[in-house]
Short mmCIF file of N, CA, C and O in Angstrom, two decimals:
data_model
loop_
_atom_site.label_atom_id
_atom_site.label_comp_id
_atom_site.label_asym_id
_atom_site.label_seq_id
_atom_site.Cartn_x
_atom_site.Cartn_y
_atom_site.Cartn_z
N MET D 1 -241.99 107.78 112.10
CA MET D 1 -240.80 107.00 112.04
C MET D 1 -240.49 106.54 110.61
O MET D 1 -239.36 106.54 110.19
N ILE D 2 -241.57 106.10 109.89
CA ILE D 2 -241.40 105.63 108.51
C ILE D 2 -240.98 106.80 107.62
O ILE D 2 -240.12 106.65 106.76
N ASN D 3 -241.59 107.97 107.79
CA ASN D 3 -241.24 109.15 107.00
C ASN D 3 -239.79 109.55 107.23
O ASN D 3 -239.11 109.93 106.29
N LYS D 4 -239.34 109.45 108.49
CA LYS D 4 -237.96 109.81 108.81
C LYS D 4 -237.01 108.85 108.10
O LYS D 4 -235.99 109.27 107.56
N ARG D 5 -237.38 107.58 108.07
CA ARG D 5 -236.55 106.57 107.40
C ARG D 5 -236.54 106.82 105.88
O ARG D 5 -235.49 106.74 105.24
N ARG D 6 -237.69 107.12 105.33
CA ARG D 6 -237.76 107.43 103.90
C ARG D 6 -236.93 108.65 103.55
O ARG D 6 -236.24 108.69 102.53
N LEU D 7 -237.02 109.65 104.38
CA LEU D 7 -236.22 110.86 104.16
C LEU D 7 -234.73 110.56 104.25
O LEU D 7 -233.94 111.07 103.45
N ALA D 8 -234.36 109.72 105.19
CA ALA D 8 -232.95 109.35 105.34
C ALA D 8 -232.47 108.60 104.10
O ALA D 8 -231.36 108.84 103.59
N ILE D 9 -233.29 107.69 103.61
CA ILE D 9 -232.93 106.93 102.40
C ILE D 9 -232.84 107.88 101.20
O ILE D 9 -231.89 107.81 100.41
N GLY D 10 -233.80 108.76 101.05
CA GLY D 10 -233.80 109.74 99.96
C GLY D 10 -232.59 110.65 100.02
O GLY D 10 -231.95 110.94 99.01
N LEU D 11 -232.25 111.08 101.24
CA LEU D 11 -231.08 111.94 101.43
C LEU D 11 -229.81 111.19 101.06
O LEU D 11 -228.93 111.74 100.40
N LYS D 12 -229.73 109.93 101.44
CA LYS D 12 -228.56 109.10 101.10
C LYS D 12 -228.42 108.96 99.59
O LYS D 12 -227.33 109.07 99.04
N LYS D 13 -229.55 108.74 98.91
CA LYS D 13 -229.53 108.63 97.44
C LYS D 13 -229.09 109.93 96.80
O LYS D 13 -228.32 109.94 95.83
N LEU D 14 -229.56 111.05 97.31
CA LEU D 14 -229.13 112.36 96.78
C LEU D 14 -227.64 112.58 96.99
O LEU D 14 -226.95 113.08 96.09
N GLU D 15 -227.14 112.20 98.17
CA GLU D 15 -225.71 112.34 98.44
C GLU D 15 -224.89 111.45 97.50
O GLU D 15 -223.86 111.88 96.98
N ASP D 16 -225.36 110.23 97.28
CA ASP D 16 -224.66 109.33 96.35
C ASP D 16 -224.66 109.90 94.94
O ASP D 16 -223.65 109.87 94.23
N THR D 17 -225.82 110.41 94.55
CA THR D 17 -225.94 111.01 93.21
C THR D 17 -225.01 112.20 93.07
O THR D 17 -224.31 112.34 92.07
N ASN D 18 -224.97 113.07 94.08
CA ASN D 18 -224.07 114.23 94.04
C ASN D 18 -222.62 113.78 93.99
O ASN D 18 -221.80 114.39 93.29
N SER D 19 -222.29 112.73 94.70
CA SER D 19 -220.94 112.20 94.67
C SER D 19 -220.59 111.68 93.28
O SER D 19 -219.50 111.93 92.76
N ASN D 20 -221.54 110.95 92.68
CA ASN D 20 -221.32 110.44 91.32
C ASN D 20 -221.16 111.57 90.32
O ASN D 20 -220.30 111.52 89.44
N ILE D 21 -221.96 112.61 90.47
CA ILE D 21 -221.87 113.77 89.58
C ILE D 21 -220.50 114.42 89.72
O ILE D 21 -219.86 114.79 88.73
N ALA D 22 -220.02 114.56 90.95
CA ALA D 22 -218.70 115.15 91.18
C ALA D 22 -217.62 114.31 90.52
O ALA D 22 -216.69 114.85 89.90
N ASP D 23 -217.73 112.99 90.66
CA ASP D 23 -216.75 112.09 90.02
C ASP D 23 -216.79 112.24 88.50
O ASP D 23 -215.74 112.29 87.85
N PHE D 24 -217.99 112.31 87.94
CA PHE D 24 -218.12 112.47 86.49
C PHE D 24 -217.53 113.80 86.02
O PHE D 24 -216.89 113.85 84.97
N LYS D 25 -217.73 114.84 86.79
CA LYS D 25 -217.17 116.15 86.42
C LYS D 25 -215.65 116.08 86.39
O LYS D 25 -215.01 116.64 85.49
N ILE D 26 -215.07 115.39 87.37
CA ILE D 26 -213.61 115.24 87.42
C ILE D 26 -213.13 114.46 86.20
O ILE D 26 -212.16 114.85 85.53
N LYS D 27 -213.81 113.36 85.88
CA LYS D 27 -213.42 112.53 84.73
C LYS D 27 -213.54 113.31 83.43
O LYS D 27 -212.66 113.23 82.56
N ILE D 28 -214.62 114.07 83.31
CA ILE D 28 -214.81 114.87 82.09
C ILE D 28 -213.70 115.91 81.97
O ILE D 28 -213.15 116.12 80.89
N THR D 29 -213.37 116.54 83.07
CA THR D 29 -212.29 117.54 83.06
C THR D 29 -210.97 116.90 82.67
O THR D 29 -210.20 117.47 81.90
N GLU D 30 -210.72 115.70 83.19
CA GLU D 30 -209.47 115.00 82.87
C GLU D 30 -209.43 114.58 81.40
O GLU D 30 -208.36 114.55 80.79
N LEU D 31 -210.56 114.26 80.82
CA LEU D 31 -210.62 113.80 79.44
C LEU D 31 -210.62 114.93 78.41
O LEU D 31 -210.40 114.69 77.22
N GLN D 32 -210.87 116.16 78.85
CA GLN D 32 -210.96 117.29 77.91
C GLN D 32 -209.72 117.42 77.01
O GLN D 32 -209.87 117.57 75.80
N PRO D 33 -208.49 117.36 77.56
CA PRO D 33 -207.33 117.48 76.67
C PRO D 33 -207.27 116.37 75.62
O PRO D 33 -206.94 116.62 74.46
N GLN D 34 -207.60 115.15 76.03
CA GLN D 34 -207.59 114.03 75.08
C GLN D 34 -208.65 114.23 74.00
O GLN D 34 -208.40 114.00 72.81
N LEU D 35 -209.82 114.66 74.41
CA LEU D 35 -210.90 114.91 73.46
C LEU D 35 -210.53 116.02 72.48
O LEU D 35 -210.79 115.93 71.28
N LYS D 36 -209.89 117.06 73.00
CA LYS D 36 -209.48 118.17 72.15
C LYS D 36 -208.44 117.69 71.13
O LYS D 36 -208.52 118.01 69.94
N GLU D 37 -207.48 116.90 71.59
CA GLU D 37 -206.43 116.38 70.70
C GLU D 37 -207.04 115.48 69.61
O GLU D 37 -206.70 115.59 68.43
N LYS D 38 -207.94 114.60 70.02
CA LYS D 38 -208.57 113.71 69.05
C LYS D 38 -209.41 114.49 68.06
O LYS D 38 -209.43 114.17 66.87
N ASN D 39 -210.08 115.51 68.53
CA ASN D 39 -210.88 116.35 67.65
C ASN D 39 -210.00 117.05 66.62
O ASN D 39 -210.35 117.14 65.44
N GLU D 40 -208.84 117.54 67.06
CA GLU D 40 -207.91 118.21 66.15
C GLU D 40 -207.40 117.22 65.10
O GLU D 40 -207.27 117.56 63.92
N LYS D 41 -207.10 115.98 65.53
CA LYS D 41 -206.63 114.97 64.58
C LYS D 41 -207.71 114.63 63.56
O LYS D 41 -207.42 114.43 62.38
N ILE D 42 -208.94 114.58 64.02
CA ILE D 42 -210.05 114.30 63.10
C ILE D 42 -210.18 115.42 62.08
O ILE D 42 -210.36 115.17 60.89
N ILE D 43 -210.05 116.65 62.54
CA ILE D 43 -210.14 117.80 61.62
C ILE D 43 -209.01 117.74 60.60
O ILE D 43 -209.22 117.96 59.41
N GLU D 44 -207.79 117.42 61.06
CA GLU D 44 -206.65 117.29 60.14
C GLU D 44 -206.92 116.19 59.12
O GLU D 44 -206.64 116.36 57.93
N SER D 45 -207.45 115.08 59.59
CA SER D 45 -207.76 113.96 58.68
C SER D 45 -208.81 114.37 57.66
O SER D 45 -208.71 114.01 56.48
N LEU D 46 -209.80 115.11 58.09
CA LEU D 46 -210.85 115.55 57.17
C LEU D 46 -210.29 116.49 56.10
O LEU D 46 -210.70 116.43 54.94
N VAL D 47 -209.34 117.33 56.49
CA VAL D 47 -208.71 118.24 55.52
C VAL D 47 -207.95 117.41 54.47
O VAL D 47 -208.04 117.68 53.27
N ILE D 48 -207.23 116.39 54.94
CA ILE D 48 -206.47 115.53 54.02
C ILE D 48 -207.43 114.77 53.10
O ILE D 48 -207.21 114.71 51.89
N VAL D 49 -208.47 114.21 53.67
CA VAL D 49 -209.45 113.47 52.86
C VAL D 49 -210.09 114.40 51.83
O VAL D 49 -210.27 114.01 50.66
N ASP D 50 -210.41 115.61 52.22
CA ASP D 50 -211.00 116.57 51.30
C ASP D 50 -210.05 116.87 50.14
O ASP D 50 -210.46 116.88 48.98
N ALA D 51 -208.77 117.09 50.46
CA ALA D 51 -207.78 117.38 49.42
C ALA D 51 -207.62 116.18 48.48
O ALA D 51 -207.56 116.33 47.25
N GLU D 52 -207.55 114.99 49.05
CA GLU D 52 -207.40 113.79 48.24
C GLU D 52 -208.64 113.54 47.38
O GLU D 52 -208.54 113.08 46.25
N THR D 53 -209.80 113.86 47.90
CA THR D 53 -211.03 113.70 47.14
C THR D 53 -211.04 114.66 45.95
O THR D 53 -211.42 114.28 44.84
N LYS D 54 -210.59 115.89 46.18
CA LYS D 54 -210.53 116.86 45.08
C LYS D 54 -209.56 116.38 44.00
O LYS D 54 -209.84 116.49 42.81
N GLN D 55 -208.41 115.83 44.43
CA GLN D 55 -207.44 115.31 43.47
C GLN D 55 -208.04 114.15 42.67
O GLN D 55 -207.89 114.08 41.46
N ALA D 56 -208.69 113.24 43.37
CA ALA D 56 -209.29 112.08 42.71
C ALA D 56 -210.38 112.52 41.73
O ALA D 56 -210.47 111.99 40.62
N ASN D 57 -211.17 113.51 42.11
CA ASN D 57 -212.21 114.01 41.21
C ASN D 57 -211.61 114.65 39.96
O ASN D 57 -212.13 114.48 38.86
N GLU D 58 -210.50 115.37 40.13
CA GLU D 58 -209.83 116.00 38.99
C GLU D 58 -209.26 114.92 38.06
O GLU D 58 -209.39 115.00 36.84
N LYS D 59 -208.63 113.90 38.64
CA LYS D 59 -208.10 112.81 37.83
C LYS D 59 -209.21 112.08 37.10
O LYS D 59 -209.07 111.71 35.93
N GLU D 60 -210.33 111.87 37.78
CA GLU D 60 -211.47 111.21 37.15
C GLU D 60 -211.99 112.04 35.98
O GLU D 60 -212.34 111.51 34.92
N ARG D 61 -212.01 113.36 36.15
CA ARG D 61 -212.46 114.24 35.07
C ARG D 61 -211.53 114.13 33.87
O ARG D 61 -211.98 114.02 32.72
N ILE D 62 -210.23 114.12 34.13
CA ILE D 62 -209.24 114.02 33.05
C ILE D 62 -209.37 112.68 32.33
O ILE D 62 -209.36 112.62 31.11
N VAL D 63 -209.50 111.62 33.10
CA VAL D 63 -209.63 110.29 32.50
C VAL D 63 -210.91 110.20 31.66
O VAL D 63 -210.90 109.65 30.56
N SER D 64 -212.00 110.76 32.16
CA SER D 64 -213.25 110.74 31.41
C SER D 64 -213.10 111.52 30.10
O SER D 64 -213.60 111.09 29.05
N GLU D 65 -212.41 112.64 30.16
CA GLU D 65 -212.18 113.44 28.96
C GLU D 65 -211.33 112.67 27.96
O GLU D 65 -211.63 112.64 26.76
N GLN D 66 -210.28 112.02 28.46
CA GLN D 66 -209.42 111.22 27.57
C GLN D 66 -210.19 110.05 26.98
O GLN D 66 -210.03 109.71 25.81
N GLU D 67 -211.03 109.43 27.80
CA GLU D 67 -211.84 108.31 27.32
C GLU D 67 -212.78 108.79 26.20
O GLU D 67 -212.95 108.10 25.19
N TYR D 68 -213.37 109.95 26.40
CA TYR D 68 -214.26 110.51 25.39
C TYR D 68 -213.49 110.76 24.09
O TYR D 68 -213.96 110.42 23.00
N ASN D 69 -212.28 111.34 24.20
CA ASN D 69 -211.46 111.60 23.03
C ASN D 69 -211.06 110.31 22.33
O ASN D 69 -211.08 110.22 21.11
N LEU D 70 -210.68 109.30 23.12
CA LEU D 70 -210.29 108.02 22.54
C LEU D 70 -211.47 107.35 21.85
O LEU D 70 -211.29 106.70 20.81
N GLN D 71 -212.64 107.50 22.40
CA GLN D 71 -213.83 106.93 21.78
C GLN D 71 -214.02 107.53 20.39
O GLN D 71 -214.30 106.82 19.43
N GLY D 72 -213.82 108.83 20.28
CA GLY D 72 -213.93 109.49 18.97
C GLY D 72 -212.87 108.99 18.00
O GLY D 72 -213.15 108.74 16.82
N ILE D 73 -211.64 108.82 18.49
CA ILE D 73 -210.55 108.32 17.65
C ILE D 73 -210.86 106.89 17.20
O ILE D 73 -210.65 106.53 16.04
N MET D 74 -211.37 106.08 18.12
CA MET D 74 -211.70 104.70 17.79
C MET D 74 -212.81 104.65 16.73
O MET D 74 -212.75 103.84 15.79
N GLU D 75 -213.80 105.50 16.86
CA GLU D 75 -214.89 105.54 15.87
C GLU D 75 -214.36 105.95 14.50
O GLU D 75 -214.74 105.36 13.48
N GLU D 76 -213.48 106.93 14.49
CA GLU D 76 -212.89 107.39 13.23
C GLU D 76 -212.01 106.30 12.61
O GLU D 76 -212.06 106.06 11.40
N THR D 77 -211.24 105.61 13.45
CA THR D 77 -210.38 104.52 12.98
C THR D 77 -211.22 103.40 12.40
O THR D 77 -210.91 102.83 11.35
N GLU D 78 -212.32 103.06 13.09
CA GLU D 78 -213.21 102.01 12.60
C GLU D 78 -213.83 102.40 11.26
O GLU D 78 -213.95 101.57 10.34
N LYS D 79 -214.19 103.66 11.13
CA LYS D 79 -214.77 104.16 9.88
C LYS D 79 -213.77 104.01 8.74
O LYS D 79 -214.10 103.52 7.66
N ILE D 80 -212.52 104.40 9.00
CA ILE D 80 -211.47 104.31 7.98
C ILE D 80 -211.21 102.84 7.63
O ILE D 80 -211.06 102.48 6.45
N ALA D 81 -211.18 101.97 8.66
CA ALA D 81 -210.95 100.55 8.42
C ALA D 81 -212.08 99.96 7.59
O ALA D 81 -211.83 99.15 6.67
N ASN D 82 -213.30 100.35 7.88
CA ASN D 82 -214.44 99.85 7.09
C ASN D 82 -214.37 100.33 5.64
O ASN D 82 -214.66 99.57 4.71
N GLU D 83 -213.99 101.59 5.47
CA GLU D 83 -213.85 102.13 4.11
C GLU D 83 -212.74 101.40 3.37
O GLU D 83 -212.87 101.06 2.18
N ALA D 84 -211.62 101.13 4.06
CA ALA D 84 -210.51 100.41 3.44
C ALA D 84 -210.92 98.98 3.09
O ALA D 84 -210.56 98.47 2.01
N ALA D 85 -211.66 98.33 3.96
CA ALA D 85 -212.13 96.98 3.68
C ALA D 85 -213.07 96.98 2.47
O ALA D 85 -213.01 96.07 1.63
N ALA D 86 -213.91 97.99 2.36
CA ALA D 86 -214.82 98.09 1.22
C ALA D 86 -214.04 98.30 -0.08
O ALA D 86 -214.33 97.68 -1.11
N GLU D 87 -213.04 99.17 -0.02
CA GLU D 87 -212.20 99.42 -1.21
C GLU D 87 -211.43 98.16 -1.59
O GLU D 87 -211.30 97.84 -2.77
N LEU D 88 -210.94 97.46 -0.55
CA LEU D 88 -210.20 96.22 -0.80
C LEU D 88 -211.13 95.18 -1.43
O LEU D 88 -210.73 94.45 -2.35
N ALA D 89 -212.35 95.12 -0.93
CA ALA D 89 -213.32 94.17 -1.49
C ALA D 89 -213.59 94.49 -2.96
O ALA D 89 -213.79 93.59 -3.77
N LYS D 90 -213.60 95.76 -3.32
CA LYS D 90 -213.81 96.14 -4.72
C LYS D 90 -212.57 95.82 -5.56
O LYS D 90 -212.68 95.39 -6.70
N ALA D 91 -211.40 96.07 -4.98
CA ALA D 91 -210.17 95.92 -5.74
C ALA D 91 -209.73 94.47 -5.88
O ALA D 91 -209.10 94.11 -6.88
N THR D 92 -210.05 93.62 -4.94
CA THR D 92 -209.58 92.24 -4.96
C THR D 92 -210.01 91.50 -6.23
O THR D 92 -209.17 90.87 -6.88
N PRO D 93 -211.29 91.58 -6.61
CA PRO D 93 -211.65 90.87 -7.86
C PRO D 93 -210.91 91.41 -9.08
O PRO D 93 -210.52 90.66 -9.97
N LEU D 94 -210.68 92.72 -9.10
CA LEU D 94 -209.95 93.31 -10.23
C LEU D 94 -208.52 92.84 -10.27
O LEU D 94 -207.97 92.53 -11.35
N VAL D 95 -207.88 92.74 -9.09
CA VAL D 95 -206.49 92.26 -9.03
C VAL D 95 -206.44 90.80 -9.43
O VAL D 95 -205.57 90.38 -10.20
N GLU D 96 -207.37 89.99 -8.97
CA GLU D 96 -207.40 88.56 -9.31
C GLU D 96 -207.63 88.38 -10.81
O GLU D 96 -207.05 87.50 -11.45
N LYS D 97 -208.49 89.22 -11.34
CA LYS D 97 -208.76 89.15 -12.80
C LYS D 97 -207.54 89.55 -13.59
O LYS D 97 -207.22 88.94 -14.61
N ALA D 98 -206.83 90.57 -13.09
CA ALA D 98 -205.65 91.04 -13.79
C ALA D 98 -204.51 90.04 -13.69
O ALA D 98 -203.72 89.89 -14.63
N VAL D 99 -204.42 89.32 -12.62
CA VAL D 99 -203.32 88.36 -12.41
C VAL D 99 -203.59 87.09 -13.21
O VAL D 99 -202.67 86.45 -13.71
N SER D 100 -204.82 86.75 -13.40
CA SER D 100 -205.09 85.47 -14.08
C SER D 100 -205.19 85.61 -15.57
O SER D 100 -204.95 86.39 -16.32
#
């Protein structure tokens, strides 16, 4: 009698499980179009992000190159300014002596 009851309970659980599985299969089937659409949108977004990343990397490369060039110009300008200041320092006493 106990075995028959256990079997009945086990059978009921299997039937419930099969019913739940059937429900899940229906839900999964219903969600497939939405999942496919969302997946396509994600792929489109990734393509856009990839393109924008490439653009940003190219701009960063250009800016770095310009920064490097400007650094060289600044160094050259500073060198010329220092040379001019040195020449001015030499010439100032001569001009003051000549004026007085």
